[in-house]
CSV table of C-alpha atoms in Angstrom, one decimal:
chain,number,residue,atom,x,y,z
A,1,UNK,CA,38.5,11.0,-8.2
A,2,UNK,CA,37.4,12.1,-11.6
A,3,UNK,CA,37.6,8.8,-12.9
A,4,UNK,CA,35.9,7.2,-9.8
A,5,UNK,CA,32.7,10.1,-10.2
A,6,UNK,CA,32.6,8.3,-13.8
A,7,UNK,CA,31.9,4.9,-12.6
A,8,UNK,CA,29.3,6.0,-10.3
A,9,UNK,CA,27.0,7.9,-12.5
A,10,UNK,CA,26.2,5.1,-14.0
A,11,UNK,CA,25.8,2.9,-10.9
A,12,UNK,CA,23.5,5.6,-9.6
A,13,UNK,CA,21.2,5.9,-12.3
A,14,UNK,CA,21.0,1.9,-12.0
A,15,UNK,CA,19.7,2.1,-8.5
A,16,UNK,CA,17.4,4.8,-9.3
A,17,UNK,CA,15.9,2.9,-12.1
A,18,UNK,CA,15.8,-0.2,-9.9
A,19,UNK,CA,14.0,1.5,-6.9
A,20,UNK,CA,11.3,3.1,-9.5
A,21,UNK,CA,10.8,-0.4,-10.7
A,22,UNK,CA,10.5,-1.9,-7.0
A,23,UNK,CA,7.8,1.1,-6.1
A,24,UNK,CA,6.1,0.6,-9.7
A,25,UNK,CA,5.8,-3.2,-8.7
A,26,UNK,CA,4.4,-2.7,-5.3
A,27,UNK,CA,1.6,0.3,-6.4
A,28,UNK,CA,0.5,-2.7,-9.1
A,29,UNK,CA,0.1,-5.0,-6.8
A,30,UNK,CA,-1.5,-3.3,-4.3
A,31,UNK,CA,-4.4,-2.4,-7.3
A,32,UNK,CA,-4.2,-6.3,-7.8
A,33,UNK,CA,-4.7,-6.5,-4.2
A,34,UNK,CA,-7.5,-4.5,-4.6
A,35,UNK,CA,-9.3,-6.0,-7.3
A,36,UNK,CA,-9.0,-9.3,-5.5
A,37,UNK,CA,-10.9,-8.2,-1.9
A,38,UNK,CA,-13.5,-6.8,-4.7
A,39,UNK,CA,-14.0,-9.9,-6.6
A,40,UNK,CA,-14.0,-11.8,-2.9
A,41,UNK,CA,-11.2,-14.0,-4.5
A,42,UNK,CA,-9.1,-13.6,-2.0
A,43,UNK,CA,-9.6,-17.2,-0.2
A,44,UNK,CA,-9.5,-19.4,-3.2
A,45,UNK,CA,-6.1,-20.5,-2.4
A,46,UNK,CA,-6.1,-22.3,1.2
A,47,UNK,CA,-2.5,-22.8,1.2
A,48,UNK,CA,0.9,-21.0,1.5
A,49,UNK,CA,3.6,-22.7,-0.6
A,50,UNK,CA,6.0,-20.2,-0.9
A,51,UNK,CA,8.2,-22.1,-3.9
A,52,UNK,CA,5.6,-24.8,-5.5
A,53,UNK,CA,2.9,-22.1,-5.3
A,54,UNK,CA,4.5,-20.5,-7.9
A,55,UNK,CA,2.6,-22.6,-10.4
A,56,UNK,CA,-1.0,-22.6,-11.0
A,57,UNK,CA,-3.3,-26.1,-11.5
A,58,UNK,CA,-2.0,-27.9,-14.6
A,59,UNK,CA,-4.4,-30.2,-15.4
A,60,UNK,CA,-7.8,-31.0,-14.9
A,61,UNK,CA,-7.0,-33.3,-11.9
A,62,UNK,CA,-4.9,-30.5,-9.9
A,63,UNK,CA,-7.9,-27.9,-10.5
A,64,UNK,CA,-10.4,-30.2,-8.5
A,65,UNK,CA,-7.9,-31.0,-5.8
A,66,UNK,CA,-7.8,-26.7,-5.4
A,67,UNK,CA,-11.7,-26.3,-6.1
A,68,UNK,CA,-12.3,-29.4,-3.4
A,69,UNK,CA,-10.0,-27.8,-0.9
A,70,UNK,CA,-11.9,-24.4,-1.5
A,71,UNK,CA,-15.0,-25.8,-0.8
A,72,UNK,CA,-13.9,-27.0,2.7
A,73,UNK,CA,-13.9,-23.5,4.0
A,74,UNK,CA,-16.6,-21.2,5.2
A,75,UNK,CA,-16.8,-18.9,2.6
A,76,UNK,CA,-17.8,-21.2,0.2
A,77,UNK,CA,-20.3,-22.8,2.0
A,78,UNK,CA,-22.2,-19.8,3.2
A,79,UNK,CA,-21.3,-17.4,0.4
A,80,UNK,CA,-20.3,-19.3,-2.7
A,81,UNK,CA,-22.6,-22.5,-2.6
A,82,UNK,CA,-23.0,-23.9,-6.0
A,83,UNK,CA,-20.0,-22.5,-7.7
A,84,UNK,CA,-19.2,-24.0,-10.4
A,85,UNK,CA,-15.2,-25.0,-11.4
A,86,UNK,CA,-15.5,-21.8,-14.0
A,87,UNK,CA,-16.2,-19.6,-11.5
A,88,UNK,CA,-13.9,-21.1,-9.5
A,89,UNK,CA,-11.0,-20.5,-12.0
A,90,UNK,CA,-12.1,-16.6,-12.1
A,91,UNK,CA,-11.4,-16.3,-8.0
A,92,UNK,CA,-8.2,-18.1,-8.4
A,93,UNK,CA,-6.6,-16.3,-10.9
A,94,UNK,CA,-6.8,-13.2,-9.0
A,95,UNK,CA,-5.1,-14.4,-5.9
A,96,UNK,CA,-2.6,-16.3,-7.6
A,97,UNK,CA,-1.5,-13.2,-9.7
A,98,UNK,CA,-1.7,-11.2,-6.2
A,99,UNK,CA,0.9,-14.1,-5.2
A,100,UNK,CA,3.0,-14.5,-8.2
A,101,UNK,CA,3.5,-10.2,-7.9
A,102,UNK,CA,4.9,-10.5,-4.6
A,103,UNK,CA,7.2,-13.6,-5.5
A,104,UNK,CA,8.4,-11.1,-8.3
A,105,UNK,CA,9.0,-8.3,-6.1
A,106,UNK,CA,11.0,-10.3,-4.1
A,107,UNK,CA,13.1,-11.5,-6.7
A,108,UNK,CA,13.5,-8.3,-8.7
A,109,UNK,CA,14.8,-6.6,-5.4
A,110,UNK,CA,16.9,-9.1,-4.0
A,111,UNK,CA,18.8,-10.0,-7.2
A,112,UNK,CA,20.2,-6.5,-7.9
A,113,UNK,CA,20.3,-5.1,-4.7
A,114,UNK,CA,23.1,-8.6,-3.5
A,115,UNK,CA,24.2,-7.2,-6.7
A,116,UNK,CA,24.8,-3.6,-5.7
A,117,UNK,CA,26.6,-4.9,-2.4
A,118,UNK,CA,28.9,-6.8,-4.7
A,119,UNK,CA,29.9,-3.9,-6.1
A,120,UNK,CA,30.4,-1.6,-3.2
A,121,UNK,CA,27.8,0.6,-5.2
A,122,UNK,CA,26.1,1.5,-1.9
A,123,UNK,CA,26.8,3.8,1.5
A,124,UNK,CA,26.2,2.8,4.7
A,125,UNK,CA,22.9,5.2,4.6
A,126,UNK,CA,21.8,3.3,1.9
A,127,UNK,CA,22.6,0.1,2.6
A,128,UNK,CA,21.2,0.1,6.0
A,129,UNK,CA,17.2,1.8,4.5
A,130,UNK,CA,17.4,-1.3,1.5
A,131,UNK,CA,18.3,-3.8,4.2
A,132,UNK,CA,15.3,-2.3,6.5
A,133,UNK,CA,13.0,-2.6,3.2
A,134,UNK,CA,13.7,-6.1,2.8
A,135,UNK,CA,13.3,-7.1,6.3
A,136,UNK,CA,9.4,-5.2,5.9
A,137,UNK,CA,9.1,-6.9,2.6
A,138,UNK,CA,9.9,-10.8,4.1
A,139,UNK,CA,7.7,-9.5,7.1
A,140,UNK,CA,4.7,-8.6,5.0
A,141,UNK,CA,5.0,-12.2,3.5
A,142,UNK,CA,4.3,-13.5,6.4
A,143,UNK,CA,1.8,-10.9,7.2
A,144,UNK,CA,0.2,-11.6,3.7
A,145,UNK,CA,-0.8,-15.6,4.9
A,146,UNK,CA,-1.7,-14.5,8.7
A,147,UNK,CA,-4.4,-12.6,7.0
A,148,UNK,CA,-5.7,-15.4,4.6
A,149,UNK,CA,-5.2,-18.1,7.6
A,150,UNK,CA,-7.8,-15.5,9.2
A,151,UNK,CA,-10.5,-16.5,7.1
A,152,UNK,CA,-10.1,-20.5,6.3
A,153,UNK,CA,-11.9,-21.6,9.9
A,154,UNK,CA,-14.3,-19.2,11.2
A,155,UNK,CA,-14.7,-16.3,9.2
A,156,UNK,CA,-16.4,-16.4,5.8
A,157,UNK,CA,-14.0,-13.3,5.1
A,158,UNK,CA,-10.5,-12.1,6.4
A,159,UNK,CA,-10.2,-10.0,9.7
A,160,UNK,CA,-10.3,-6.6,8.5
A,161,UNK,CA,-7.4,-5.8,11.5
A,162,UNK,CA,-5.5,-8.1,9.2
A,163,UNK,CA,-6.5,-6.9,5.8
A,164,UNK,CA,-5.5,-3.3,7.4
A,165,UNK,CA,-2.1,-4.5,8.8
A,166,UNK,CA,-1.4,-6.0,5.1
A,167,UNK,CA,-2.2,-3.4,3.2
A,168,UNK,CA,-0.6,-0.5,5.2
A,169,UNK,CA,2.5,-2.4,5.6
A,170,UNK,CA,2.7,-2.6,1.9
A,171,UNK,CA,2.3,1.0,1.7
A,172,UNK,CA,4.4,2.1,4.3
A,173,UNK,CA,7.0,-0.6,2.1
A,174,UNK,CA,6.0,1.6,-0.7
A,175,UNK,CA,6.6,4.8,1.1
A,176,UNK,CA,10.2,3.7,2.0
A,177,UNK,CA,10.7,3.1,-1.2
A,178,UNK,CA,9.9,6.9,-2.7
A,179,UNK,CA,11.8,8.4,0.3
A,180,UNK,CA,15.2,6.6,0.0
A,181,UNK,CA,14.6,7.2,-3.9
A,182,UNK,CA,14.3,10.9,-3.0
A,183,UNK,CA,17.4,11.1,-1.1
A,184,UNK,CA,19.4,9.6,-3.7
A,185,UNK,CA,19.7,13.0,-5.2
A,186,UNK,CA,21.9,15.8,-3.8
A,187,UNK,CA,19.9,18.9,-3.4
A,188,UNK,CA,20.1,21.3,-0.9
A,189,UNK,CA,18.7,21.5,2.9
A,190,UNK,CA,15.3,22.9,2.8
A,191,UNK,CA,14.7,26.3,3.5
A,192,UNK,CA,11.3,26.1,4.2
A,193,UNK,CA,9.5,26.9,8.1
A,194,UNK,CA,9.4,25.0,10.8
A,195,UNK,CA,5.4,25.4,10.5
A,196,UNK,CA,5.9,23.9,7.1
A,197,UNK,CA,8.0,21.1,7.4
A,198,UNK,CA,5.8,19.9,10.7
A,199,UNK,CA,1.7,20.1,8.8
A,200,UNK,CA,3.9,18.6,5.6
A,201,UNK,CA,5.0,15.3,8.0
A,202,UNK,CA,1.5,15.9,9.5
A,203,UNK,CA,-0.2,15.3,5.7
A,204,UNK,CA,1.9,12.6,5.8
A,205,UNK,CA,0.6,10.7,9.0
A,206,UNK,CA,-3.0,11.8,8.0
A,207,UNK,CA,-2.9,10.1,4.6
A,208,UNK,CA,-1.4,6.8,6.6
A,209,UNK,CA,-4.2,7.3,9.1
A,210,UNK,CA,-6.9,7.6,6.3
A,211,UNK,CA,-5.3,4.5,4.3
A,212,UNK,CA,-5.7,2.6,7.5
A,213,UNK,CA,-9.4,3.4,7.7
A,214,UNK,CA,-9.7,2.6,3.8
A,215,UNK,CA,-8.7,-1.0,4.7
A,216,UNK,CA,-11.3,-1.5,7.6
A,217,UNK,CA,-14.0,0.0,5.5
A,218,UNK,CA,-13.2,-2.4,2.6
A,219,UNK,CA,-12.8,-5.7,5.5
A,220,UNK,CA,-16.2,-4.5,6.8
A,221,UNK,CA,-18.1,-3.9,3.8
A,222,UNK,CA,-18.9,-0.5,4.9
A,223,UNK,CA,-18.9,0.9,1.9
A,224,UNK,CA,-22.1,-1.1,0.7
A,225,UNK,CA,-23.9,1.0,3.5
A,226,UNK,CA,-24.9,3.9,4.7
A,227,UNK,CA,-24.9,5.2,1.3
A,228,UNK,CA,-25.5,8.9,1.2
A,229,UNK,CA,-23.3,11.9,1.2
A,230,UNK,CA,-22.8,14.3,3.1
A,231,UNK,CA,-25.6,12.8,5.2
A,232,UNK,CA,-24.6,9.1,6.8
A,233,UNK,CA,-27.2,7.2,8.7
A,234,UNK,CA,-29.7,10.3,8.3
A,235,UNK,CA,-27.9,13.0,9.9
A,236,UNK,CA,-24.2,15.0,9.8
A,237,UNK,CA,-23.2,13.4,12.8
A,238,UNK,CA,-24.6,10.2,14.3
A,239,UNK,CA,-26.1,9.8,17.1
A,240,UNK,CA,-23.3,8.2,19.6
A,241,UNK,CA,-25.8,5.6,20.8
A,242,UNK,CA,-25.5,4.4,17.3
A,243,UNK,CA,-21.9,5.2,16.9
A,244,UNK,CA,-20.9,3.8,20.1
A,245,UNK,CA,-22.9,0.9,21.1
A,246,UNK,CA,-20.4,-1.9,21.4
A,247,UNK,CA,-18.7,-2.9,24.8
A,248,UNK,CA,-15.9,-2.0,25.4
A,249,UNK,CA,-16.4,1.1,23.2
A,250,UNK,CA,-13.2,1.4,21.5
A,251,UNK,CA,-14.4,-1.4,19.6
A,252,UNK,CA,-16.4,0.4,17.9
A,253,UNK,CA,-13.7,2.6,16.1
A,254,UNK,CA,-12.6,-0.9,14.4
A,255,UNK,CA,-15.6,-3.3,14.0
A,256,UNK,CA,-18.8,-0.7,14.1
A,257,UNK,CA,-19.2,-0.5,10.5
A,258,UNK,CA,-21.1,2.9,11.0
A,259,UNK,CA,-17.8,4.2,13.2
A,260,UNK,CA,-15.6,2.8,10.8
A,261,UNK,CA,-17.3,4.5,7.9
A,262,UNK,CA,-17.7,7.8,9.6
A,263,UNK,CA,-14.3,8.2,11.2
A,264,UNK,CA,-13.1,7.8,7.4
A,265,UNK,CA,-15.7,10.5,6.4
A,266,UNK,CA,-14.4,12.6,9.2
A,267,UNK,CA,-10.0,11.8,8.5
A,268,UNK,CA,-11.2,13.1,4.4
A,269,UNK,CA,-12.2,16.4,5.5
A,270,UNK,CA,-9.5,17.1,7.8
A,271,UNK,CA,-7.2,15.7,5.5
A,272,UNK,CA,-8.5,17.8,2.9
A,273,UNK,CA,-8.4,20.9,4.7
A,274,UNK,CA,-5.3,20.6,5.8
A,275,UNK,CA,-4.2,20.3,2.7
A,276,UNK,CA,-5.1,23.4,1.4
A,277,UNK,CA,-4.5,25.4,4.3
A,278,UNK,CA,-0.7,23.9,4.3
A,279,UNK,CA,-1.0,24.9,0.4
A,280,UNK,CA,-1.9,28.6,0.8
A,281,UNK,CA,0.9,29.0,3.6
A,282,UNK,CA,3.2,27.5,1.2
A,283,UNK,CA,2.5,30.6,-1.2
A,284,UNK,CA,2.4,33.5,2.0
A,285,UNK,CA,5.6,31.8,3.5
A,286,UNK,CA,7.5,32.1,0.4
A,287,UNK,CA,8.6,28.6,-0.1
A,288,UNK,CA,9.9,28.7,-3.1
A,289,UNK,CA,8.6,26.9,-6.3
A,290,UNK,CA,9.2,23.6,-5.6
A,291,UNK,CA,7.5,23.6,-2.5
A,292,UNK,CA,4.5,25.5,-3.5
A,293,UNK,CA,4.4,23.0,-6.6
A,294,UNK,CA,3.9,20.2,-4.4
A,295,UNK,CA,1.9,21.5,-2.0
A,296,UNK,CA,-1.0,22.3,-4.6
A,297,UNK,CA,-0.2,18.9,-6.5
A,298,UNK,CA,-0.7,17.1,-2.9
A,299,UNK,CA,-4.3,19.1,-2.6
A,300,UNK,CA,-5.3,18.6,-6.1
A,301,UNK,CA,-5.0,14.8,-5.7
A,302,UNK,CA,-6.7,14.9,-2.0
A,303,UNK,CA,-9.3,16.8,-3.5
A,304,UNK,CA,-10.0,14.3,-6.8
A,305,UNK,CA,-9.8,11.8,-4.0
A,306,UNK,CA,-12.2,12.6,-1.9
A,307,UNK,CA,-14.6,13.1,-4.9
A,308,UNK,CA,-13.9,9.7,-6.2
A,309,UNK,CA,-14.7,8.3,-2.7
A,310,UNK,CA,-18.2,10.0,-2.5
A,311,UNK,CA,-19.0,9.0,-5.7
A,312,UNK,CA,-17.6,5.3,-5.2
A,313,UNK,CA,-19.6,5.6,-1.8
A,314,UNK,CA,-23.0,6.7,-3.8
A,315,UNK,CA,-22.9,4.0,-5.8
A,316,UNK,CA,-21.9,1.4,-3.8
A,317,UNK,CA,-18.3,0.1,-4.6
A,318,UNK,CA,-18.3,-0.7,-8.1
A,319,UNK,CA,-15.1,-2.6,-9.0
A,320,UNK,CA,-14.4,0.4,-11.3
A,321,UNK,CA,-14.6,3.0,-9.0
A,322,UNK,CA,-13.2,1.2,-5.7
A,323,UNK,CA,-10.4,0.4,-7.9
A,324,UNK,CA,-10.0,4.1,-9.5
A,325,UNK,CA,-10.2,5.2,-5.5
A,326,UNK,CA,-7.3,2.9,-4.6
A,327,UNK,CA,-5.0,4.1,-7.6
A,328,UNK,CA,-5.3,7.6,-6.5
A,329,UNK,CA,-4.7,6.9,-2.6
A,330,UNK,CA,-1.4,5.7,-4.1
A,331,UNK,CA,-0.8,8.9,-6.0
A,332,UNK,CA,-1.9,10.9,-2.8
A,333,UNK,CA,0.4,9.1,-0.7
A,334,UNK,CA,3.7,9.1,-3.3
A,335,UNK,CA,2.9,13.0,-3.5
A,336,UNK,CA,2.7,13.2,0.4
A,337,UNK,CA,6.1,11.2,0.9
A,338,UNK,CA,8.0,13.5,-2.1
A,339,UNK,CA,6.8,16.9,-0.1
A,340,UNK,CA,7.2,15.7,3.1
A,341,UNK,CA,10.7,14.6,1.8
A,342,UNK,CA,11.2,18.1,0.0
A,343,UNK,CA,10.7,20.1,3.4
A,344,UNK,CA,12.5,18.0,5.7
A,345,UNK,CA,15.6,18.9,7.3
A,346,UNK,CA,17.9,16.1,5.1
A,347,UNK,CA,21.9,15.4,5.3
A,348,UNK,CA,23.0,14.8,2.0
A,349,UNK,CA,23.6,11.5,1.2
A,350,UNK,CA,27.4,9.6,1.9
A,351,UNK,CA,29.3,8.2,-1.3
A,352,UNK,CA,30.1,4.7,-1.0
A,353,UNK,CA,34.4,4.4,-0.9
A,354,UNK,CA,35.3,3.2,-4.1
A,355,UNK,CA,33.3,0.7,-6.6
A,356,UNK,CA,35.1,-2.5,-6.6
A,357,UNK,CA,35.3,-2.6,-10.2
A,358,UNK,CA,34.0,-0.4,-13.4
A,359,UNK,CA,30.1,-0.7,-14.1
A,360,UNK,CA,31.7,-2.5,-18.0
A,361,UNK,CA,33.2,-5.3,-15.9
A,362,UNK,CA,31.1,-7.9,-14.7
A,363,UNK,CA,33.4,-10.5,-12.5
């Protein structure tokens, strides 16, 4: 047994550094994702070549072929008439390095985790979350090219129900990721209340719920308008003739760019508040250090979050600040999966049998 526990020390370090690697991947290309749906580059490539895509225009030749097939679409007639091939090139390199990420990802998890099973490195726990992660990861592939299809006909930009179903999907990805990182160590069950472990799971949801709307403001172009704070469309609260004025009226909360922007305004407060009422109960409840910890980490970041949106908001999206806004979503949400993690009722984790061979042979 002793010399078994040796073997796997190792082994688990490896899949640790791996899954931090994987998550560190995903929150980089989210930001790329970002930056792309800013610059409005995310149409420039019309087609989804899974393998040859992997390599950009080579010659002069292959760049007019991909600026010709550009121009074909919507979006450049009506938005980007008269772009020139070096403008071109700008749009396309942000796509294609959106692309080439998620080619990577693919490959950097795949390779070690076939490698892991090998091994008989993993428990049937773990080996069932990492092959539920790649399933979502081959899924939000395919997810990734319904979205762009969404724009190539019709649309001058992508549906924002698809550009919300993409990005969410990567997050929740992303979110899988921490959580079966966190359970890789063997801590105690948590002793913390009922009360606590259900408004920690309930930040949780909130900051997925929030995210969600993040993604419809950024499809719509909300952002761009209605831009005062804490005012929107002259009042507190608008009017609901304004706020509900599409047929049938749950349309509004996804295409009514004032409902949209509002209901984002509205999910920050409450998700702020909650977060520091769940962070003073964490303190009266007794806790313990850990938990407290998190908690105020979890509020600190809602609160410079909610700052950075206002000030993204009151001066309309700059590619600085919408991408500085997106960054810390990612840190609220990794900070939200680690406490909601922390308080939940947990098993520990099952030890694979027996490594088939010692981590220092290889075949």
């Amino acid at each position: 047994m002793t010399g078994i526990s040796a073997y796997q020390a190792p082994t688990n370090r490896a899949i640790r550094w791996w899954l931090i690697a994987i998550a560190a991947l995903i929150a980089i290309m989210v930001l790329v994702g970002g930056a792309t749906r800013l610059t409005e580059s995310g149409l420039s490539i019309v087609e989804w070549k899974p393998v040859t895509g992997i390599l950009p225009p080579l010659n002069q030749e292959q760049w007019t072929q991909a600026f010709e097939a550009y121009k074909a679409i919507p979006q450049y007639r009506e938005l980007n008439a008269g772009m020139n091939l070096a403008g071109f090139k700008t749009i396309f390199w942000w796509e294609w390095s959106h692309r080439l990420l998620g080619r990577a990802i693919g490959v950097v998890y795949l390779l070690p985790f076939l490698w892991f099973l090998w091994r008989g490195a993993l428990s049937a726990d773990l080996k069932r979350r990492l092959w539920l992660i790649f399933g979502l990861g081959a899924l939000q592939g395919a997810v990734g090219w319904w979205m762009v299809a969404s724009g190539l006909s019709q649309l001058v930009e992508v549906s924002q129900y698809r550009l919300a179903t993409h990005l969410v999907l990567a997050l929740l990805i992303f979110a899988a990721v921490v959580w079966t990182l966190r359970r890789l160590a063997d801590r105690p069950p948590s002793a913390a209340s009922s009360r606590l472990k259900i408004t920690g799971a309930a930040l949780l949801v909130l900051t997925f719920v929030q995210l969600y709307l993040g993604a419809l403001v950024a499809g719509l172009r909300a952002g761009k308008i209605y831009n005062t704070w804490p005012e929107i469309d002259g009042a507190l609260i608008p009017s609901a003739a304004r706020l509900l004025f599409e047929q049938p009226w749950w349309r509004n909360l996804f295409d009514n760019t004032l409902t949209v922007q509002f209901e984002h305004r509205t999910i920050g407060y409450a998700l702020f508040a909650l977060a520091l009422l769940h962070a003073l109960d964490t303190i009266t409840s007794r806790a313990g250090t850990a938990a407290i910890n998190g908690a105020f980490w979890l509020a600190a970041a809602i609160t410079l979050q909610a700052t950075l949106g206002i000030l993204t908001l009151l001066n309309q999206v700059p590619i600085s600040l919408g991408l500085a806004h997106q960054a810390v979503a990612i840190a609220v949400l990794t900070l939200a999966v680690v406490h909601a993690e922390r308080l939940a009722a947990r098993q520990m984790e099952s030890k694979p049998q027996k490594l088939a061979l010692p981590l220092s042979q290889i075949g």
